[in-house]
Coordinates of C-alpha atoms in Angstrom, one line a residue:
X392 CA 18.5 -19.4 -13.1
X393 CA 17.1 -19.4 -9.5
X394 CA 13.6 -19.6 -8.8
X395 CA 13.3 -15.7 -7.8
X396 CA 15.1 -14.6 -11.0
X397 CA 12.1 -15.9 -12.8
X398 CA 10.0 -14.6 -11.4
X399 CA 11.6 -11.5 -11.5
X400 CA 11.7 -12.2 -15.8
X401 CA 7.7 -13.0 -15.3
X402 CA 7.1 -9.6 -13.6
X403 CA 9.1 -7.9 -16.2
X404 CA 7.4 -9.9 -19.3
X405 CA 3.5 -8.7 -17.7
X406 CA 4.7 -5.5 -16.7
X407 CA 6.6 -4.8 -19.9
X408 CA 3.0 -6.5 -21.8
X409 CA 0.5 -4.4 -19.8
X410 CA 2.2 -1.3 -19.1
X411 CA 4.2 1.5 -20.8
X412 CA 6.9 3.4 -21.3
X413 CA 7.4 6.6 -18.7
X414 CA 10.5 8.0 -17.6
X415 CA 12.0 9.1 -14.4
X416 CA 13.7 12.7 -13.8
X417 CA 16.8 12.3 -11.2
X418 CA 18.3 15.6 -10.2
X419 CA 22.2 15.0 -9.5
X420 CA 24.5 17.5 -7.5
X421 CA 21.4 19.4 -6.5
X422 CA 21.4 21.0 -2.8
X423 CA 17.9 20.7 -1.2
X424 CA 16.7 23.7 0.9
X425 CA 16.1 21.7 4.3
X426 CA 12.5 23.9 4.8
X427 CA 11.2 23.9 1.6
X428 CA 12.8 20.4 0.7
X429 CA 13.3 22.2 -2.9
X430 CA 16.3 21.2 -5.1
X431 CA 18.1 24.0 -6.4
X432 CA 21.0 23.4 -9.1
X433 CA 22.0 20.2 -10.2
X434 CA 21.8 18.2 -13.1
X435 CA 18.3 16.8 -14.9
X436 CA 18.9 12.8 -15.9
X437 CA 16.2 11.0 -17.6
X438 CA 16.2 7.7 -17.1
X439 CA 13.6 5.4 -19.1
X440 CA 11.5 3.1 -17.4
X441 CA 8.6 1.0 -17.9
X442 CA 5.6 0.8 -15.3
X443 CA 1.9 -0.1 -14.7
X444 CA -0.2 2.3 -13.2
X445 CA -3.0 1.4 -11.1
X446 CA -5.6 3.2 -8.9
X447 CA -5.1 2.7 -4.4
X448 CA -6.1 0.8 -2.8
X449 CA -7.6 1.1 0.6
X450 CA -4.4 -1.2 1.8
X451 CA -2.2 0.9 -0.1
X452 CA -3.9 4.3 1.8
X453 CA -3.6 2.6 5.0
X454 CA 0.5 1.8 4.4
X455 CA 0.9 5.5 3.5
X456 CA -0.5 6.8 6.9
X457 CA 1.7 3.7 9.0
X458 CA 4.6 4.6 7.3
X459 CA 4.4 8.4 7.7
X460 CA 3.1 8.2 11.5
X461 CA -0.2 9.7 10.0
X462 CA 1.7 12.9 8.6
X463 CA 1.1 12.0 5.3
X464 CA -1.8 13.7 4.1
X465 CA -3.7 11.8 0.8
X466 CA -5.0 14.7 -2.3
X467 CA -6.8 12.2 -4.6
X468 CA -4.8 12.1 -7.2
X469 CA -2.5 9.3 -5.7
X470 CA -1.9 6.0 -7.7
X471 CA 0.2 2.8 -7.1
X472 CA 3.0 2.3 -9.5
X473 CA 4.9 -1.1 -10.6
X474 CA 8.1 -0.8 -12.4
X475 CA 10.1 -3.5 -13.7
X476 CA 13.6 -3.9 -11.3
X477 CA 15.9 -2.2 -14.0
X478 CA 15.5 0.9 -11.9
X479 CA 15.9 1.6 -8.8
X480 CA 13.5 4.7 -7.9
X481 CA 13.8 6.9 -5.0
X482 CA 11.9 9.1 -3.8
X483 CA 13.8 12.2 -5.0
X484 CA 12.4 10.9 -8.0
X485 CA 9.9 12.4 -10.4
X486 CA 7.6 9.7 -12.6
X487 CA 7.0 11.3 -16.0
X488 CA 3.8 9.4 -17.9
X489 CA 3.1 11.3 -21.1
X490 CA 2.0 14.9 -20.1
X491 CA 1.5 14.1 -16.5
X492 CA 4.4 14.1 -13.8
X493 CA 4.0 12.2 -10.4
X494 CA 6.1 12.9 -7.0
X495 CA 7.4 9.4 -5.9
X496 CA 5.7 9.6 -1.3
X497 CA 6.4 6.1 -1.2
X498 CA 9.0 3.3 -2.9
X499 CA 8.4 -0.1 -2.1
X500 CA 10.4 -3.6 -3.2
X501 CA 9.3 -7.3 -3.7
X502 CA 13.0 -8.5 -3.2
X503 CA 13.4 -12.1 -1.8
X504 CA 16.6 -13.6 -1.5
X505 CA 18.0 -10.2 -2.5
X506 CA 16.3 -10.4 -6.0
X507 CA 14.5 -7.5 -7.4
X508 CA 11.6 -8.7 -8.6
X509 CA 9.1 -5.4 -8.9
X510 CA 8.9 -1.7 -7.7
X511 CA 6.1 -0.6 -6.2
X512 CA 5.4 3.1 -5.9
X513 CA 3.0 5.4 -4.7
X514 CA 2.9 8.5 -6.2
X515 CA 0.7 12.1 -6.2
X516 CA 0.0 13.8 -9.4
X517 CA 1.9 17.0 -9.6
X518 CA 0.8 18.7 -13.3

């Protein structure tokens, strides 16, 4: 093993210890409405993941409104995610924690060397 794949088995171990099982909802074959940015038709996949959440961060606030030129506007109910690297999200993405679902604004990667180590995702409470 290299020295990034164990990390990337630490950051799985803590985030597997300390957080929980969620799921993410990937549409498939849907066509998105280019004003609305609604997906219409398409298949529903489920694909089980498991992530941390935490609350943002001032940093993480701050990396929203560079990436997005400032267009991004923040509600509130925002949180930072980390997911183990089984996944790939994207930000088509839904985040499903119990009885609440998030919209994936904002996937990030720790990846050196080309090794996934951990997601991280910021995401806005939806219901």
């Amino acid at each position: 093993m290299t020295f990034y794949t164990d990390m990337a088995s630490v950051a799985t171990k803590l985030v597997t210890q300390y957080g929980k099982a969620m799921s993410l909802q990937r549409v498939s074959g849907a066509t998105i409405d280019p004003v609305t940015g609604v997906a219409s038709g398409g298949t529903t996949d489920t694909i089980a993941v498991t992530g941390l959440i935490t609350k943002i961060s001032g940093a993480d606030i701050q990396r929203v409104m560079a990436l997005s030129g400032g267009a991004e506007r923040l509600s509130g109910s925002e949180v930072v995610v980390k997911l183990t690297a089984a996944v790939e999200p994207q930000l088509t993405d839904r985040l499903v924690d119990g009885s609440d679902t998030y919209e994936i604004i904002h996937v990030g990667e720790t990846n050196p060397a080309g090794t996934a180590i951990v997601y991280s995702l910021i995401a806005r409470r939806v219901s």
